[in-house]
Amino acid sequence: MKAEIIAVGTELLMGKVVNTNAPFLARELNALGVDHYFETVVGDNPNRIQEVTRLAEQRSDWIIFSGGIGPTQDDLTKQTLAAYLGEELVYDSTYLKRIEAHYQKRHIALTDKGKQMAYTFKRGVTLGNPKGQACGSAIKKKGHTYIFLPGFPHELKAMWRESVVPYLNPSQEEVMTSRYLNFYGIFESALADKLDDLIVHQENPTLAIYSAEGIVTVRLTAKGECLEANAGILEDMTRQILDRLAPYYFGEGYGLTPVKALLDDLMAKHQTLSFAESLTGGMAGERIVNYSGASRAFQGSLVAYTAEAKQRVIGVEAKTIESVGMVSEQCALEMAEKTRQRYQSDLTISFTGVAGPDEMEGHPAGTVFCGFAFKDRPTHIESYHLSGDRQTIRQRCLFQACFDVWKMRSQKSSQ
């Protein structure tokens, strides 16, 4: 079985948008054990879309399209392939009602262009979109399977997991189950080296490794007669992997980050969190409220960037700033403790340091101090020496701090 990816969108060709969907789909195909040799990017032009499709048919069994299924004038992927294949498009009634309700709620008139998001192939199947309005679709014809997905990455990823994989594996005799193991503080290459023998001899389950934002994820995919059989296969492989990589592990689940892992742990224990932010400049609060239900644990964040603000807003002592500076363990400690007292939270994390590119107070870029103030134990300070540009250092600081405090909490719980 061979698969090919065709990304549709003039914005991709012009470099205005980076095509992150292709790497994701490539990793997913690899995890399914499907060969994948070609990827194409094509603009929103019917003739050229048909041309690359004709070429893809000569070398691939599955042809996966991303993009061009939305509500605008140039969203023509389904229509173009319907004409090419001689197949009829119809409205999926469930999605049409969903789109109508969405537009009505926002007091926007629904046009025919908006309705086209509900298009599906009459002789195909609708692929559900749990994150957006436009439904996907798939159709099999003349030995090929054509799959149509949205261009928005968060929609495409959710649709792939929940709709496409079950469609591609419909056999009642064999069930496919995936598990995602997440690691932080180790490079992808180093992790792969530790699992080299498992990767070389993989059969069932299959292993796929990929990384993003410094997080390395191992996807395990098992095939068996039932979910229970797959669970046993996955559990055995999980134990083998964690025996080698436990210090870097922070949880199971698709798209999990150290921030989400910490949030989940706090919510499960009915505990609260607050942040004292200097280096991160509000990033910590922004990242955590992106998760649904964050208000069950997250109370708030104090952002104080200057020395004056740290004293006036958070309550850092003037003598601390004068004697050891803002980039110091003592400043991180006071930021964490003063903020925890103000919010009366179970945990407060503080962030202070040098994002760069220049030195500050004699410290090079990447020097970071984080304070962990707890309700039930002494405040703990961690210092980091991080690399990268300003944005990367700030993000790594947040992830590393959340990872470290999650590990501390999990170790305490196990004692």
mmCIF file with all atom_site columns, N, CA, C and O in Angstrom, residues 17-45:
data_model
loop_
_atom_site.group_PDB
_atom_site.id
_atom_site.type_symbol
_atom_site.label_atom_id
_atom_site.label_alt_id
_atom_site.label_comp_id
_atom_site.label_asym_id
_atom_site.label_entity_id
_atom_site.label_seq_id
_atom_site.pdbx_PDB_ins_code
_atom_site.Cartn_x
_atom_site.Cartn_y
_atom_site.Cartn_z
_atom_site.occupancy
_atom_site.B_iso_or_equiv
_atom_site.pdbx_formal_charge
_atom_site.auth_seq_id
_atom_site.auth_comp_id
_atom_site.auth_asym_id
_atom_site.auth_atom_id
_atom_site.pdbx_PDB_model_num
ATOM 1   N N  . VAL A 1 17 ? 2.139  30.649 4.403  1.00 0.00 ? 17 VAL A N  1
ATOM 2   C CA . VAL A 1 17 ? 1.763  29.649 5.406  1.00 0.00 ? 17 VAL A CA 1
ATOM 3   C C  . VAL A 1 17 ? 2.712  28.473 5.279  1.00 0.00 ? 17 VAL A C  1
ATOM 4   O O  . VAL A 1 17 ? 3.005  28.024 4.167  1.00 0.00 ? 17 VAL A O  1
ATOM 5   N N  . VAL A 1 18 ? 3.192  27.965 6.399  1.00 0.00 ? 18 VAL A N  1
ATOM 6   C CA . VAL A 1 18 ? 4.069  26.791 6.404  1.00 0.00 ? 18 VAL A CA 1
ATOM 7   C C  . VAL A 1 18 ? 3.202  25.530 6.424  1.00 0.00 ? 18 VAL A C  1
ATOM 8   O O  . VAL A 1 18 ? 2.251  25.421 7.195  1.00 0.00 ? 18 VAL A O  1
ATOM 9   N N  . ASN A 1 19 ? 3.548  24.596 5.564  1.00 0.00 ? 19 ASN A N  1
ATOM 10  C CA . ASN A 1 19 ? 2.780  23.356 5.457  1.00 0.00 ? 19 ASN A CA 1
ATOM 11  C C  . ASN A 1 19 ? 3.207  22.385 6.562  1.00 0.00 ? 19 ASN A C  1
ATOM 12  O O  . ASN A 1 19 ? 4.119  21.580 6.392  1.00 0.00 ? 19 ASN A O  1
ATOM 13  N N  . THR A 1 20 ? 2.540  22.452 7.709  1.00 0.00 ? 20 THR A N  1
ATOM 14  C CA . THR A 1 20 ? 2.829  21.529 8.812  1.00 0.00 ? 20 THR A CA 1
ATOM 15  C C  . THR A 1 20 ? 1.999  20.259 8.725  1.00 0.00 ? 20 THR A C  1
ATOM 16  O O  . THR A 1 20 ? 2.263  19.301 9.463  1.00 0.00 ? 20 THR A O  1
ATOM 17  N N  . ASN A 1 21 ? 1.014  20.239 7.842  1.00 0.00 ? 21 ASN A N  1
ATOM 18  C CA . ASN A 1 21 ? 0.158  19.054 7.730  1.00 0.00 ? 21 ASN A CA 1
ATOM 19  C C  . ASN A 1 21 ? 0.898  17.866 7.130  1.00 0.00 ? 21 ASN A C  1
ATOM 20  O O  . ASN A 1 21 ? 0.701  16.724 7.549  1.00 0.00 ? 21 ASN A O  1
ATOM 21  N N  . ALA A 1 22 ? 1.749  18.128 6.138  1.00 0.00 ? 22 ALA A N  1
ATOM 22  C CA . ALA A 1 22 ? 2.446  17.030 5.463  1.00 0.00 ? 22 ALA A CA 1
ATOM 23  C C  . ALA A 1 22 ? 3.338  16.243 6.420  1.00 0.00 ? 22 ALA A C  1
ATOM 24  O O  . ALA A 1 22 ? 3.302  15.005 6.415  1.00 0.00 ? 22 ALA A O  1
ATOM 25  N N  . PRO A 1 23 ? 4.164  16.903 7.253  1.00 0.00 ? 23 PRO A N  1
ATOM 26  C CA . PRO A 1 23 ? 4.967  16.126 8.207  1.00 0.00 ? 23 PRO A CA 1
ATOM 27  C C  . PRO A 1 23 ? 4.113  15.299 9.164  1.00 0.00 ? 23 PRO A C  1
ATOM 28  O O  . PRO A 1 23 ? 4.452  14.160 9.492  1.00 0.00 ? 23 PRO A O  1
ATOM 29  N N  . PHE A 1 24 ? 3.003  15.881 9.612  1.00 0.00 ? 24 PHE A N  1
ATOM 30  C CA . PHE A 1 24 ? 2.110  15.134 10.503 1.00 0.00 ? 24 PHE A CA 1
ATOM 31  C C  . PHE A 1 24 ? 1.563  13.896 9.812  1.00 0.00 ? 24 PHE A C  1
ATOM 32  O O  . PHE A 1 24 ? 1.608  12.785 10.352 1.00 0.00 ? 24 PHE A O  1
ATOM 33  N N  . LEU A 1 25 ? 1.034  14.082 8.603  1.00 0.00 ? 25 LEU A N  1
ATOM 34  C CA . LEU A 1 25 ? 0.464  12.951 7.870  1.00 0.00 ? 25 LEU A CA 1
ATOM 35  C C  . LEU A 1 25 ? 1.526  11.905 7.552  1.00 0.00 ? 25 LEU A C  1
ATOM 36  O O  . LEU A 1 25 ? 1.261  10.698 7.594  1.00 0.00 ? 25 LEU A O  1
ATOM 37  N N  . ALA A 1 26 ? 2.736  12.352 7.242  1.00 0.00 ? 26 ALA A N  1
ATOM 38  C CA . ALA A 1 26 ? 3.817  11.414 6.945  1.00 0.00 ? 26 ALA A CA 1
ATOM 39  C C  . ALA A 1 26 ? 4.110  10.532 8.153  1.00 0.00 ? 26 ALA A C  1
ATOM 40  O O  . ALA A 1 26 ? 4.288  9.314  8.024  1.00 0.00 ? 26 ALA A O  1
ATOM 41  N N  . ARG A 1 27 ? 4.159  11.145 9.337  1.00 0.00 ? 27 ARG A N  1
ATOM 42  C CA . ARG A 1 27 ? 4.413  10.362 10.550 1.00 0.00 ? 27 ARG A CA 1
ATOM 43  C C  . ARG A 1 27 ? 3.274  9.375  10.816 1.00 0.00 ? 27 ARG A C  1
ATOM 44  O O  . ARG A 1 27 ? 3.498  8.232  11.222 1.00 0.00 ? 27 ARG A O  1
ATOM 45  N N  . GLU A 1 28 ? 2.050  9.835  10.585 1.00 0.00 ? 28 GLU A N  1
ATOM 46  C CA . GLU A 1 28 ? 0.900  8.970  10.835 1.00 0.00 ? 28 GLU A CA 1
ATOM 47  C C  . GLU A 1 28 ? 0.870  7.794  9.868  1.00 0.00 ? 28 GLU A C  1
ATOM 48  O O  . GLU A 1 28 ? 0.540  6.673  10.242 1.00 0.00 ? 28 GLU A O  1
ATOM 49  N N  . LEU A 1 29 ? 1.198  8.050  8.622  1.00 0.00 ? 29 LEU A N  1
ATOM 50  C CA . LEU A 1 29 ? 1.239  6.971  7.633  1.00 0.00 ? 29 LEU A CA 1
ATOM 51  C C  . LEU A 1 29 ? 2.321  5.963  7.991  1.00 0.00 ? 29 LEU A C  1
ATOM 52  O O  . LEU A 1 29 ? 2.134  4.748  7.867  1.00 0.00 ? 29 LEU A O  1
ATOM 53  N N  . ASN A 1 30 ? 3.449  6.479  8.448  1.00 0.00 ? 30 ASN A N  1
ATOM 54  C CA . ASN A 1 30 ? 4.535  5.597  8.868  1.00 0.00 ? 30 ASN A CA 1
ATOM 55  C C  . ASN A 1 30 ? 4.099  4.702  10.019 1.00 0.00 ? 30 ASN A C  1
ATOM 56  O O  . ASN A 1 30 ? 4.416  3.510  10.063 1.00 0.00 ? 30 ASN A O  1
ATOM 57  N N  . ALA A 1 31 ? 3.359  5.281  10.953 1.00 0.00 ? 31 ALA A N  1
ATOM 58  C CA . ALA A 1 31 ? 2.881  4.508  12.095 1.00 0.00 ? 31 ALA A CA 1
ATOM 59  C C  . ALA A 1 31 ? 1.902  3.424  11.672 1.00 0.00 ? 31 ALA A C  1
ATOM 60  O O  . ALA A 1 31 ? 1.784  2.386  12.333 1.00 0.00 ? 31 ALA A O  1
ATOM 61  N N  . LEU A 1 32 ? 1.181  3.658  10.582 1.00 0.00 ? 32 LEU A N  1
ATOM 62  C CA . LEU A 1 32 ? 0.239  2.668  10.066 1.00 0.00 ? 32 LEU A CA 1
ATOM 63  C C  . LEU A 1 32 ? 0.931  1.623  9.201  1.00 0.00 ? 32 LEU A C  1
ATOM 64  O O  . LEU A 1 32 ? 0.292  0.673  8.736  1.00 0.00 ? 32 LEU A O  1
ATOM 65  N N  . GLY A 1 33 ? 2.218  1.816  8.964  1.00 0.00 ? 33 GLY A N  1
ATOM 66  C CA . GLY A 1 33 ? 2.944  0.887  8.116  1.00 0.00 ? 33 GLY A CA 1
ATOM 67  C C  . GLY A 1 33 ? 2.672  1.070  6.641  1.00 0.00 ? 33 GLY A C  1
ATOM 68  O O  . GLY A 1 33 ? 2.837  0.148  5.839  1.00 0.00 ? 33 GLY A O  1
ATOM 69  N N  . VAL A 1 34 ? 2.277  2.288  6.245  1.00 0.00 ? 34 VAL A N  1
ATOM 70  C CA . VAL A 1 34 ? 1.932  2.583  4.854  1.00 0.00 ? 34 VAL A CA 1
ATOM 71  C C  . VAL A 1 34 ? 3.105  3.302  4.191  1.00 0.00 ? 34 VAL A C  1
ATOM 72  O O  . VAL A 1 34 ? 3.614  4.301  4.724  1.00 0.00 ? 34 VAL A O  1
ATOM 73  N N  . ASP A 1 35 ? 3.539  2.829  3.049  1.00 0.00 ? 35 ASP A N  1
ATOM 74  C CA . ASP A 1 35 ? 4.623  3.479  2.317  1.00 0.00 ? 35 ASP A CA 1
ATOM 75  C C  . ASP A 1 35 ? 4.182  4.836  1.787  1.00 0.00 ? 35 ASP A C  1
ATOM 76  O O  . ASP A 1 35 ? 3.045  5.007  1.327  1.00 0.00 ? 35 ASP A O  1
ATOM 77  N N  . HIS A 1 36 ? 5.104  5.790  1.832  1.00 0.00 ? 36 HIS A N  1
ATOM 78  C CA . HIS A 1 36 ? 4.785  7.161  1.437  1.00 0.00 ? 36 HIS A CA 1
ATOM 79  C C  . HIS A 1 36 ? 6.032  7.768  0.800  1.00 0.00 ? 36 HIS A C  1
ATOM 80  O O  . HIS A 1 36 ? 7.042  7.965  1.477  1.00 0.00 ? 36 HIS A O  1
ATOM 81  N N  . TYR A 1 37 ? 5.966  8.012  -0.501 1.00 0.00 ? 37 TYR A N  1
ATOM 82  C CA . TYR A 1 37 ? 7.153  8.435  -1.242 1.00 0.00 ? 37 TYR A CA 1
ATOM 83  C C  . TYR A 1 37 ? 7.067  9.840  -1.837 1.00 0.00 ? 37 TYR A C  1
ATOM 84  O O  . TYR A 1 37 ? 8.079  10.410 -2.214 1.00 0.00 ? 37 TYR A O  1
ATOM 85  N N  . PHE A 1 38 ? 5.855  10.390 -1.961 1.00 0.00 ? 38 PHE A N  1
ATOM 86  C CA . PHE A 1 38 ? 5.713  11.672 -2.649 1.00 0.00 ? 38 PHE A CA 1
ATOM 87  C C  . PHE A 1 38 ? 4.782  12.610 -1.882 1.00 0.00 ? 38 PHE A C  1
ATOM 88  O O  . PHE A 1 38 ? 3.771  12.187 -1.313 1.00 0.00 ? 38 PHE A O  1
ATOM 89  N N  . GLU A 1 39 ? 5.155  13.896 -1.906 1.00 0.00 ? 39 GLU A N  1
ATOM 90  C CA . GLU A 1 39 ? 4.305  14.969 -1.391 1.00 0.00 ? 39 GLU A CA 1
ATOM 91  C C  . GLU A 1 39 ? 4.293  16.091 -2.420 1.00 0.00 ? 39 GLU A C  1
ATOM 92  O O  . GLU A 1 39 ? 5.323  16.400 -3.017 1.00 0.00 ? 39 GLU A O  1
ATOM 93  N N  . THR A 1 40 ? 3.146  16.699 -2.603 1.00 0.00 ? 40 THR A N  1
ATOM 94  C CA . THR A 1 40 ? 3.015  17.770 -3.584 1.00 0.00 ? 40 THR A CA 1
ATOM 95  C C  . THR A 1 40 ? 2.276  18.945 -2.967 1.00 0.00 ? 40 THR A C  1
ATOM 96  O O  . THR A 1 40 ? 1.344  18.756 -2.177 1.00 0.00 ? 40 THR A O  1
ATOM 97  N N  . VAL A 1 41 ? 2.697  20.153 -3.316 1.00 0.00 ? 41 VAL A N  1
ATOM 98  C CA . VAL A 1 41 ? 1.954  21.369 -2.964 1.00 0.00 ? 41 VAL A CA 1
ATOM 99  C C  . VAL A 1 41 ? 1.479  21.999 -4.254 1.00 0.00 ? 41 VAL A C  1
ATOM 100 O O  . VAL A 1 41 ? 2.264  22.211 -5.187 1.00 0.00 ? 41 VAL A O  1
ATOM 101 N N  . VAL A 1 42 ? 0.199  22.308 -4.340 1.00 0.00 ? 42 VAL A N  1
ATOM 102 C CA . VAL A 1 42 ? -0.381 22.873 -5.553 1.00 0.00 ? 42 VAL A CA 1
ATOM 103 C C  . VAL A 1 42 ? -1.310 24.020 -5.178 1.00 0.00 ? 42 VAL A C  1
ATOM 104 O O  . VAL A 1 42 ? -1.937 24.004 -4.117 1.00 0.00 ? 42 VAL A O  1
ATOM 105 N N  . GLY A 1 43 ? -1.372 25.024 -6.022 1.00 0.00 ? 43 GLY A N  1
ATOM 106 C CA . GLY A 1 43 ? -2.237 26.172 -5.759 1.00 0.00 ? 43 GLY A CA 1
ATOM 107 C C  . GLY A 1 43 ? -3.703 25.852 -5.989 1.00 0.00 ? 43 GLY A C  1
ATOM 108 O O  . GLY A 1 43 ? -4.077 24.754 -6.436 1.00 0.00 ? 43 GLY A O  1
ATOM 109 N N  . ASP A 1 44 ? -4.541 26.832 -5.677 1.00 0.00 ? 44 ASP A N  1
ATOM 110 C CA . ASP A 1 44 ? -5.988 26.657 -5.811 1.00 0.00 ? 44 ASP A CA 1
ATOM 111 C C  . ASP A 1 44 ? -6.401 26.833 -7.274 1.00 0.00 ? 44 ASP A C  1
ATOM 112 O O  . ASP A 1 44 ? -7.138 27.766 -7.634 1.00 0.00 ? 44 ASP A O  1
ATOM 113 N N  . ASN A 1 45 ? -5.977 25.925 -8.100 1.00 0.00 ? 45 ASN A N  1
ATOM 114 C CA . ASN A 1 45 ? -6.261 25.983 -9.525 1.00 0.00 ? 45 ASN A CA 1
ATOM 115 C C  . ASN A 1 45 ? -6.780 24.618 -9.979 1.00 0.00 ? 45 ASN A C  1
ATOM 116 O O  . ASN A 1 45 ? -6.062 23.617 -9.878 1.00 0.00 ? 45 ASN A O  1
#
